[in-house]
Amino acid sequence: MEHLENLQLELGMKESSLSSQGSSLNDQSQLVFHHPWSRNVIKALHQVFRLPEFRANQLEAIDAALQGRDVFVLMPTGGGKSLCYQLPAIIQQQDRQCVTVVVSPLLSLMLDQVSQLVQSRGIPAAFWNGEVPRQQKNWIKNELLSAQPTMRLLYTTPESLHHSSDLKSILQSLHIRRLLARFVVDEAHCVSKWGHDFRPEYASLGQLKDQFYAVPWMALTATAPPRVQEDIVNVLNMQNCLVLKQSFRRVNLKFQVVEKESFKDGYREDLVQFVLQHRHQCGIVYCVTTKDCETLFKELSTRHVSCDRYHGKMTSRQRFNVQQKWQKDQLKVVVATIAFGMGIDKPNVRFVIHDSLPGNVEGYYQEIGRAGRDGQPSVCRLYYSYKDTRVHRILIAGQNSVSLRQEGTRHLNDMVRYCERMQCRQHFLMGYFGETDFDPSQCDRQCDRCSLSPTPYHRHLHQQSQIQGLVDFLNAYPRNKFTLNQLLEIFQGSRSKAYVEKGYDRATGFGSLSYLSKSHKERLLVHLILLGVLKEEAHKNRSRYANAYVSLGPKAFQLGSLAWPLQVNILTYTHSNDANAAINPTTGPTPHDITLPTTASHSRQQPLPPTAPNSTPPRKRLVLNKQCYAALCNKRDELNRQYGQSTYFSDALLKKLAKKLPTSHAEFFKVCNTMSDDDLRNFGVHFLEICKQHHA
Ligand SMILES: Nc1ncnc2c1ncn2[C@@H]1O[C@H](COP(=O)(O)OP(=O)(O)OP(=O)(O)O)[C@@H](O)[C@H]1O
């Protein structure tokens, strides 16, 4: 409490007393003292948020907010959106301390944000939602109805804003007394029905604009393509809005899509091997179903990976504990459904794996955005099979309105497009988010398609007449339902009894693709689905079991409008169950990225064979480097835990040590030449010992 009072005293200081502090503020602050509040803003940045300087667009958003303008902030995940509204919330405006109302979609998100504000920053904040006990609500009510409320931020849900008469009367009272600073809509993409996470209650937030006349708004999101951006501004009825956009590009992420079908023995072993090879690093593995989470969690646990799972069938206490442990690095890997991660701010997530196809690009980009928030290289790997669309199609079919079903299908097809893509994946992602001027030559081998050793493929051309045959076949049976697999069999020319009885073997198009391999046929049909010649939708069959069926799409009767011949690319796989070679194809293997043989025995640390350095075969040397790096990371984590702080031994430095494997103090100091003597004395000895043990 004393902390809070001090803070308020400090921030309530008069301009004259603050001006004397000018000389101690850094260069950035000298440039921005354009407004009466500028000194307080810089002071809050340094003293309350303990940050040295602003990131791109933060100051612009804060200034616009304090000017009373509506602001729309589009910043990549981890870009620092919270500061844009948390900082102005503690700045006095016209000699008054006002209250900022933040609308947030998740209760856990509110809890995190509020406890961080109160505990780490000493900023008075609270949340109000359906789960808050009456007693606490009464306390909030008394506080906000008092003559001079001390609370700076109130987090709430759109439901409470609409339905809680108590909350409404509190806000009205604040408004009348001119104590309402602004409304903030976090995760603003939920407002738009074109977005991937539309929430109808969000859409009616715009009505508040009339009720709370002249109160400014701020909307923030990390994932909104142009159509969604426009929609947010319209739906929220934002006036003369300052739009602050930033590139969506994340330069430290590697984008990989691994085809599940490329593994003879199933892709799961490859996924497990990937995690084993990175098991000393923090990561997330996203699964679509709870069952998959459980299975994979068991598999990884039995292979000694420090992991846990997180999904909707666990209690909120269990989920909270898993998240806490992971955030404190007491647990390396979380196997989770997409319920995990929103609002999580963990800097050192080195990999995000998707065990299955996500349902849309926006959600996917948000999920992988949890990797590498510290700017260090991190891998985003997606295991893809077109078959994984089925579960999404069934979910889409459950939507009530036609437009939601259409949107869901469009989103899913975009995700498939991303996975099927032969060219730069980043180009696709940037274009998707409206950065159409991104040149693939700028990709800098961030994606597997632009890496030095992209997966080779064969180009196949298909003429219109051939595709016409497939259209004619489906046109002849408008009432019949065909799964993708059945069509593959029919176009192969399968004479199974069911097909012959229905006369399919006499229809146009039957067997017309028999000369193509099964995977080629499948690719062609997927291609036609993406073009709109075919469409795939889920329906319930007679036994009320939902399945996905293929029928003619809108483009089936406009084949002439497509570009002919159609090009279909078929990948030629070079790996069986070892896709990890692609982790860092640009820089060659580093200890961090080295590919190990996929047998389980290599995944554990082995006793090291005593051989002379020069005689060590390169492959074996790489294994030693890799093992050494893992041991160094372990030691660093152990020291961090012991001393409750970060040692200065970064991942990059440990990699360098594992590569050089110094055996003497002199060699060690050469590698760590930027370290302070103290750090070397205190911690270096532990690391040198490990390097010596691994020196072959
Ligand atoms: N100016 C800054 N300088 C350094 N770090 C900053 C700055 N602003 C914010 N950060 C840090 O960046 C991290 C991410 O910030 P924040 O949680 O606000 O991101 P976000 O944009 O809301 O991300 P997400 O979309 O994932 O929720 C936090 O640890 C925060 O302290």
PDB file of N, CA, C and O and ligand atoms in Angstrom, residues 28 45 49-56 58 73 75-86 109 113 116 121 186-187 189 220-223 250 341-347 366 369-370 373, ligand 1:
ATOM      1  N   GLN A  28      16.039   9.586 -25.709  1.00  0.00           N
ATOM      2  CA  GLN A  28      14.723   9.441 -26.319  1.00  0.00           C
ATOM      3  C   GLN A  28      13.750  10.448 -25.716  1.00  0.00           C
ATOM      4  O   GLN A  28      12.992  11.102 -26.406  1.00  0.00           O
ATOM      5  N   LEU A  45       7.511   5.438 -17.674  1.00  0.00           N
ATOM      6  CA  LEU A  45       8.169   4.359 -18.436  1.00  0.00           C
ATOM      7  C   LEU A  45       9.369   3.819 -17.649  1.00  0.00           C
ATOM      8  O   LEU A  45       9.547   2.607 -17.511  1.00  0.00           O
ATOM      9  N   PHE A  49       7.327   1.202 -15.105  1.00  0.00           N
ATOM     10  CA  PHE A  49       7.407   0.009 -15.960  1.00  0.00           C
ATOM     11  C   PHE A  49       8.842  -0.495 -16.093  1.00  0.00           C
ATOM     12  O   PHE A  49       9.076  -1.542 -16.678  1.00  0.00           O
ATOM     13  N   ARG A  50       9.767   0.274 -15.581  1.00  0.00           N
ATOM     14  CA  ARG A  50      11.189  -0.075 -15.585  1.00  0.00           C
ATOM     15  C   ARG A  50      11.685  -0.499 -16.968  1.00  0.00           C
ATOM     16  O   ARG A  50      12.337  -1.520 -17.141  1.00  0.00           O
ATOM     17  N   LEU A  51      11.315   0.284 -17.963  1.00  0.00           N
ATOM     18  CA  LEU A  51      11.759   0.021 -19.333  1.00  0.00           C
ATOM     19  C   LEU A  51      12.628   1.191 -19.795  1.00  0.00           C
ATOM     20  O   LEU A  51      12.352   2.343 -19.463  1.00  0.00           O
ATOM     21  N   PRO A  52      13.677   0.900 -20.568  1.00  0.00           N
ATOM     22  CA  PRO A  52      14.596   1.978 -20.941  1.00  0.00           C
ATOM     23  C   PRO A  52      14.028   2.921 -21.997  1.00  0.00           C
ATOM     24  O   PRO A  52      14.286   4.118 -21.967  1.00  0.00           O
ATOM     25  N   GLU A  53      13.299   2.371 -22.955  1.00  0.00           N
ATOM     26  CA  GLU A  53      12.782   3.238 -24.014  1.00  0.00           C
ATOM     27  C   GLU A  53      11.537   2.612 -24.636  1.00  0.00           C
ATOM     28  O   GLU A  53      11.220   1.457 -24.372  1.00  0.00           O
ATOM     29  N   PHE A  54      10.881   3.402 -25.484  1.00  0.00           N
ATOM     30  CA  PHE A  54       9.670   2.886 -26.122  1.00  0.00           C
ATOM     31  C   PHE A  54      10.018   2.027 -27.318  1.00  0.00           C
ATOM     32  O   PHE A  54      11.048   2.232 -27.964  1.00  0.00           O
ATOM     33  N   ARG A  55       9.145   1.093 -27.599  1.00  0.00           N
ATOM     34  CA  ARG A  55       9.259   0.370 -28.870  1.00  0.00           C
ATOM     35  C   ARG A  55       8.415   1.114 -29.905  1.00  0.00           C
ATOM     36  O   ARG A  55       7.649   2.018 -29.547  1.00  0.00           O
ATOM     37  N   ALA A  56       8.544   0.644 -31.146  1.00  0.00           N
ATOM     38  CA  ALA A  56       7.840   1.318 -32.243  1.00  0.00           C
ATOM     39  C   ALA A  56       6.356   1.477 -31.916  1.00  0.00           C
ATOM     40  O   ALA A  56       5.707   0.532 -31.446  1.00  0.00           O
ATOM     41  N   GLN A  58       4.641   2.743 -29.643  1.00  0.00           N
ATOM     42  CA  GLN A  58       4.075   2.825 -28.286  1.00  0.00           C
ATOM     43  C   GLN A  58       3.830   4.282 -27.882  1.00  0.00           C
ATOM     44  O   GLN A  58       2.752   4.624 -27.401  1.00  0.00           O
ATOM     45  N   VAL A  73      -4.438   0.052 -32.551  1.00  0.00           N
ATOM     46  CA  VAL A  73      -3.036  -0.393 -32.534  1.00  0.00           C
ATOM     47  C   VAL A  73      -2.939  -1.820 -33.056  1.00  0.00           C
ATOM     48  O   VAL A  73      -3.557  -2.734 -32.512  1.00  0.00           O
ATOM     49  N   MET A  75      -0.140  -4.511 -33.613  1.00  0.00           N
ATOM     50  CA  MET A  75       1.255  -4.802 -33.284  1.00  0.00           C
ATOM     51  C   MET A  75       1.442  -6.303 -33.240  1.00  0.00           C
ATOM     52  O   MET A  75       0.538  -7.007 -32.792  1.00  0.00           O
ATOM     53  N   PRO A  76       2.588  -6.811 -33.667  1.00  0.00           N
ATOM     54  CA  PRO A  76       2.745  -8.265 -33.626  1.00  0.00           C
ATOM     55  C   PRO A  76       2.721  -8.794 -32.189  1.00  0.00           C
ATOM     56  O   PRO A  76       2.904  -8.016 -31.252  1.00  0.00           O
ATOM     57  N   THR A  77       2.496 -10.083 -32.037  1.00  0.00           N
ATOM     58  CA  THR A  77       2.482 -10.680 -30.702  1.00  0.00           C
ATOM     59  C   THR A  77       3.793 -10.354 -29.989  1.00  0.00           C
ATOM     60  O   THR A  77       4.859 -10.437 -30.579  1.00  0.00           O
ATOM     61  N   GLY A  78       3.667  -9.991 -28.755  1.00  0.00           N
ATOM     62  CA  GLY A  78       4.867  -9.665 -27.972  1.00  0.00           C
ATOM     63  C   GLY A  78       5.410  -8.286 -28.273  1.00  0.00           C
ATOM     64  O   GLY A  78       6.457  -7.893 -27.750  1.00  0.00           O
ATOM     65  N   GLY A  79       4.706  -7.509 -29.091  1.00  0.00           N
ATOM     66  CA  GLY A  79       5.199  -6.190 -29.498  1.00  0.00           C
ATOM     67  C   GLY A  79       5.130  -5.161 -28.378  1.00  0.00           C
ATOM     68  O   GLY A  79       5.798  -4.132 -28.436  1.00  0.00           O
ATOM     69  N   GLY A  80       4.302  -5.417 -27.357  1.00  0.00           N
ATOM     70  CA  GLY A  80       4.193  -4.469 -26.249  1.00  0.00           C
ATOM     71  C   GLY A  80       2.934  -3.637 -26.318  1.00  0.00           C
ATOM     72  O   GLY A  80       2.957  -2.437 -26.068  1.00  0.00           O
ATOM     73  N   LYS A  81       1.815  -4.297 -26.602  1.00  0.00           N
ATOM     74  CA  LYS A  81       0.549  -3.564 -26.713  1.00  0.00           C
ATOM     75  C   LYS A  81       0.072  -3.061 -25.346  1.00  0.00           C
ATOM     76  O   LYS A  81      -0.461  -1.967 -25.247  1.00  0.00           O
ATOM     77  N   SER A  82       0.297  -3.890 -24.308  1.00  0.00           N
ATOM     78  CA  SER A  82      -0.272  -3.527 -22.993  1.00  0.00           C
ATOM     79  C   SER A  82       0.197  -2.154 -22.546  1.00  0.00           C
ATOM     80  O   SER A  82      -0.583  -1.375 -21.982  1.00  0.00           O
ATOM     81  N   LEU A  83       1.461  -1.850 -22.799  1.00  0.00           N
ATOM     82  CA  LEU A  83       1.998  -0.561 -22.356  1.00  0.00           C
ATOM     83  C   LEU A  83       1.222   0.610 -22.960  1.00  0.00           C
ATOM     84  O   LEU A  83       1.091   1.659 -22.331  1.00  0.00           O
ATOM     85  N   CYS A  84       0.706   0.408 -24.163  1.00  0.00           N
ATOM     86  CA  CYS A  84       0.015   1.496 -24.874  1.00  0.00           C
ATOM     87  C   CYS A  84      -1.197   2.002 -24.096  1.00  0.00           C
ATOM     88  O   CYS A  84      -1.591   3.143 -24.246  1.00  0.00           O
ATOM     89  N   TYR A  85      -1.824   1.136 -23.293  1.00  0.00           N
ATOM     90  CA  TYR A  85      -2.964   1.631 -22.507  1.00  0.00           C
ATOM     91  C   TYR A  85      -2.687   1.631 -21.000  1.00  0.00           C
ATOM     92  O   TYR A  85      -3.303   2.381 -20.260  1.00  0.00           O
ATOM     93  N   GLN A  86      -1.719   0.790 -20.570  1.00  0.00           N
ATOM     94  CA  GLN A  86      -1.447   0.781 -19.124  1.00  0.00           C
ATOM     95  C   GLN A  86      -0.716   2.050 -18.706  1.00  0.00           C
ATOM     96  O   GLN A  86      -0.945   2.580 -17.625  1.00  0.00           O
ATOM     97  N   LEU A 109      -6.671 -14.165 -18.508  1.00  0.00           N
ATOM     98  CA  LEU A 109      -5.872 -13.047 -19.014  1.00  0.00           C
ATOM     99  C   LEU A 109      -5.993 -11.847 -18.068  1.00  0.00           C
ATOM    100  O   LEU A 109      -5.005 -11.199 -17.722  1.00  0.00           O
ATOM    101  N   GLN A 113      -3.024 -10.067 -15.850  1.00  0.00           N
ATOM    102  CA  GLN A 113      -2.685  -8.659 -16.057  1.00  0.00           C
ATOM    103  C   GLN A 113      -2.844  -7.869 -14.763  1.00  0.00           C
ATOM    104  O   GLN A 113      -1.988  -7.071 -14.410  1.00  0.00           O
ATOM    105  N   GLN A 116      -0.205  -8.697 -12.185  1.00  0.00           N
ATOM    106  CA  GLN A 116       1.087  -8.104 -12.558  1.00  0.00           C
ATOM    107  C   GLN A 116       1.108  -6.601 -12.271  1.00  0.00           C
ATOM    108  O   GLN A 116       2.089  -6.081 -11.739  1.00  0.00           O
ATOM    109  N   ARG A 121       3.990  -3.670 -10.366  1.00  0.00           N
ATOM    110  CA  ARG A 121       4.109  -2.247 -10.705  1.00  0.00           C
ATOM    111  C   ARG A 121       3.498  -1.323  -9.661  1.00  0.00           C
ATOM    112  O   ARG A 121       3.632  -0.120  -9.744  1.00  0.00           O
ATOM    113  N   ASP A 186      -9.001  -5.018 -25.804  1.00  0.00           N
ATOM    114  CA  ASP A 186      -7.855  -5.866 -26.075  1.00  0.00           C
ATOM    115  C   ASP A 186      -8.324  -7.057 -26.917  1.00  0.00           C
ATOM    116  O   ASP A 186      -9.492  -7.433 -26.837  1.00  0.00           O
ATOM    117  N   GLU A 187      -7.429  -7.630 -27.705  1.00  0.00           N
ATOM    118  CA  GLU A 187      -7.785  -8.737 -28.612  1.00  0.00           C
ATOM    119  C   GLU A 187      -8.981  -8.299 -29.472  1.00  0.00           C
ATOM    120  O   GLU A 187      -9.991  -9.007 -29.589  1.00  0.00           O
ATOM    121  N   HIS A 189      -9.692  -8.236 -32.456  1.00  0.00           N
ATOM    122  CA  HIS A 189     -10.174  -9.009 -33.613  1.00  0.00           C
ATOM    123  C   HIS A 189     -11.459  -9.777 -33.268  1.00  0.00           C
ATOM    124  O   HIS A 189     -12.199 -10.161 -34.160  1.00  0.00           O
ATOM    125  N   LEU A 220      -6.865  -2.860 -29.682  1.00  0.00           N
ATOM    126  CA  LEU A 220      -5.539  -3.440 -29.953  1.00  0.00           C
ATOM    127  C   LEU A 220      -5.664  -4.893 -30.406  1.00  0.00           C
ATOM    128  O   LEU A 220      -6.473  -5.650 -29.859  1.00  0.00           O
ATOM    129  N   THR A 221      -4.864  -5.262 -31.363  1.00  0.00           N
ATOM    130  CA  THR A 221      -4.818  -6.671 -31.777  1.00  0.00           C
ATOM    131  C   THR A 221      -3.482  -6.981 -32.437  1.00  0.00           C
ATOM    132  O   THR A 221      -2.780  -6.079 -32.904  1.00  0.00           O
ATOM    133  N   ALA A 222      -3.171  -8.287 -32.461  1.00  0.00           N
ATOM    134  CA  ALA A 222      -1.940  -8.719 -33.130  1.00  0.00           C
ATOM    135  C   ALA A 222      -2.254  -9.454 -34.425  1.00  0.00           C
ATOM    136  O   ALA A 222      -1.367  -9.728 -35.219  1.00  0.00           O
ATOM    137  N   THR A 223      -3.506  -9.796 -34.614  1.00  0.00           N
ATOM    138  CA  THR A 223      -3.826 -10.639 -35.776  1.00  0.00           C
ATOM    139  C   THR A 223      -5.080 -10.147 -36.467  1.00  0.00           C
ATOM    140  O   THR A 223      -6.168 -10.597 -36.141  1.00  0.00           O
ATOM    141  N   ARG A 250       8.060 -11.389 -38.144  1.00  0.00           N
ATOM    142  CA  ARG A 250       8.872 -11.774 -36.990  1.00  0.00           C
ATOM    143  C   ARG A 250      10.160 -12.386 -37.543  1.00  0.00           C
ATOM    144  O   ARG A 250      10.178 -13.534 -37.982  1.00  0.00           O
ATOM    145  N   GLY A 341      -2.106 -20.300 -23.739  1.00  0.00           N
ATOM    146  CA  GLY A 341      -1.166 -19.337 -24.306  1.00  0.00           C
ATOM    147  C   GLY A 341      -1.640 -17.917 -24.430  1.00  0.00           C
ATOM    148  O   GLY A 341      -0.826 -17.008 -24.454  1.00  0.00           O
ATOM    149  N   MET A 342      -2.950 -17.692 -24.471  1.00  0.00           N
ATOM    150  CA  MET A 342      -3.381 -16.306 -24.687  1.00  0.00           C
ATOM    151  C   MET A 342      -2.912 -15.427 -23.516  1.00  0.00           C
ATOM    152  O   MET A 342      -3.121 -15.757 -22.359  1.00  0.00           O
ATOM    153  N   GLY A 343      -2.230 -14.371 -23.862  1.00  0.00           N
ATOM    154  CA  GLY A 343      -1.769 -13.444 -22.827  1.00  0.00           C
ATOM    155  C   GLY A 343      -0.512 -13.896 -22.112  1.00  0.00           C
ATOM    156  O   GLY A 343      -0.022 -13.213 -21.220  1.00  0.00           O
ATOM    157  N   ILE A 344       0.015 -15.047 -22.484  1.00  0.00           N
ATOM    158  CA  ILE A 344       1.235 -15.514 -21.816  1.00  0.00           C
ATOM    159  C   ILE A 344       2.419 -14.747 -22.376  1.00  0.00           C
ATOM    160  O   ILE A 344       2.599 -14.641 -23.579  1.00  0.00           O
ATOM    161  N   ASP A 345       3.214 -14.227 -21.473  1.00  0.00           N
ATOM    162  CA  ASP A 345       4.355 -13.439 -21.918  1.00  0.00           C
ATOM    163  C   ASP A 345       5.630 -14.118 -21.419  1.00  0.00           C
ATOM    164  O   ASP A 345       6.159 -13.768 -20.378  1.00  0.00           O
ATOM    165  N   LYS A 346       6.066 -15.128 -22.151  1.00  0.00           N
ATOM    166  CA  LYS A 346       7.290 -15.841 -21.762  1.00  0.00           C
ATOM    167  C   LYS A 346       8.317 -15.602 -22.852  1.00  0.00           C
ATOM    168  O   LYS A 346       8.069 -15.922 -24.015  1.00  0.00           O
ATOM    169  N   PRO A 347       9.454 -15.042 -22.493  1.00  0.00           N
ATOM    170  CA  PRO A 347      10.389 -14.625 -23.546  1.00  0.00           C
ATOM    171  C   PRO A 347      11.096 -15.767 -24.272  1.00  0.00           C
ATOM    172  O   PRO A 347      11.351 -15.679 -25.455  1.00  0.00           O
ATOM    173  N   GLN A 366      -1.010 -16.274 -34.256  1.00  0.00           N
ATOM    174  CA  GLN A 366      -1.011 -15.877 -32.846  1.00  0.00           C
ATOM    175  C   GLN A 366      -0.305 -16.955 -32.002  1.00  0.00           C
ATOM    176  O   GLN A 366       0.473 -16.638 -31.111  1.00  0.00           O
ATOM    177  N   GLY A 369       3.293 -16.945 -32.591  1.00  0.00           N
ATOM    178  CA  GLY A 369       3.833 -15.675 -32.072  1.00  0.00           C
ATOM    179  C   GLY A 369       4.312 -15.795 -30.636  1.00  0.00           C
ATOM    180  O   GLY A 369       4.971 -14.905 -30.121  1.00  0.00           O
ATOM    181  N   ARG A 370       3.973 -16.895 -29.976  1.00  0.00           N
ATOM    182  CA  ARG A 370       4.456 -17.089 -28.599  1.00  0.00           C
ATOM    183  C   ARG A 370       5.900 -17.545 -28.587  1.00  0.00           C
ATOM    184  O   ARG A 370       6.539 -17.582 -27.544  1.00  0.00           O
ATOM    185  N   ARG A 373       9.869 -14.489 -28.213  1.00  0.00           N
ATOM    186  CA  ARG A 373       9.543 -13.089 -27.867  1.00  0.00           C
ATOM    187  C   ARG A 373      10.780 -12.345 -27.391  1.00  0.00           C
ATOM    188  O   ARG A 373      10.783 -11.137 -27.308  1.00  0.00           O
TER     189      ARG A 373
HETATM  190  N1  LIG B   1       9.306  -0.554 -24.622  1.00  0.00           N
HETATM  191  C1  LIG B   1       9.598  -1.767 -24.248  1.00  0.00           C
HETATM  192  N2  LIG B   1      10.872  -2.164 -24.078  1.00  0.00           N
HETATM  193  C2  LIG B   1      11.181  -3.416 -23.683  1.00  0.00           C
HETATM  194  N3  LIG B   1      10.255  -4.356 -23.420  1.00  0.00           N
HETATM  195  C3  LIG B   1       8.972  -4.025 -23.573  1.00  0.00           C
HETATM  196  C4  LIG B   1       8.566  -2.731 -24.000  1.00  0.00           C
HETATM  197  N4  LIG B   1       7.219  -2.716 -24.053  1.00  0.00           N
HETATM  198  C5  LIG B   1       6.795  -3.937 -23.686  1.00  0.00           C
HETATM  199  N5  LIG B   1       7.836  -4.717 -23.400  1.00  0.00           N
HETATM  200  C6  LIG B   1       7.829  -6.103 -22.972  1.00  0.00           C
HETATM  201  O1  LIG B   1       7.408  -6.925 -24.059  1.00  0.00           O
HETATM  202  C7  LIG B   1       6.710  -8.040 -23.546  1.00  0.00           C
HETATM  203  C8  LIG B   1       5.415  -8.201 -24.318  1.00  0.00           C
HETATM  204  O2  LIG B   1       4.550  -7.146 -24.015  1.00  0.00           O
HETATM  205  P1  LIG B   1       2.974  -7.345 -24.076  1.00  0.00           P
HETATM  206  O3  LIG B   1       2.551  -8.494 -23.223  1.00  0.00           O
HETATM  207  O4  LIG B   1       2.352  -6.043 -23.843  1.00  0.00           O
HETATM  208  O5  LIG B   1       2.855  -7.778 -25.596  1.00  0.00           O
HETATM  209  P2  LIG B   1       1.575  -7.904 -26.465  1.00  0.00           P
HETATM  210  O6  LIG B   1       1.812  -7.075 -27.670  1.00  0.00           O
HETATM  211  O7  LIG B   1       0.351  -7.615 -25.649  1.00  0.00           O
HETATM  212  O8  LIG B   1       1.625  -9.431 -26.868  1.00  0.00           O
HETATM  213  P3  LIG B   1       0.401 -10.468 -27.138  1.00  0.00           P
HETATM  214  O9  LIG B   1      -0.208 -10.071 -28.441  1.00  0.00           O
HETATM  215  O10 LIG B   1       1.076 -11.779 -27.230  1.00  0.00           O
HETATM  216  O11 LIG B   1      -0.516 -10.359 -25.964  1.00  0.00           O
HETATM  217  C9  LIG B   1       6.511  -7.790 -22.054  1.00  0.00           C
HETATM  218  O12 LIG B   1       7.447  -8.560 -21.347  1.00  0.00           O
HETATM  219  C10 LIG B   1       6.790  -6.337 -21.885  1.00  0.00           C
HETATM  220  O13 LIG B   1       7.327  -6.040 -20.612  1.00  0.00           O
END
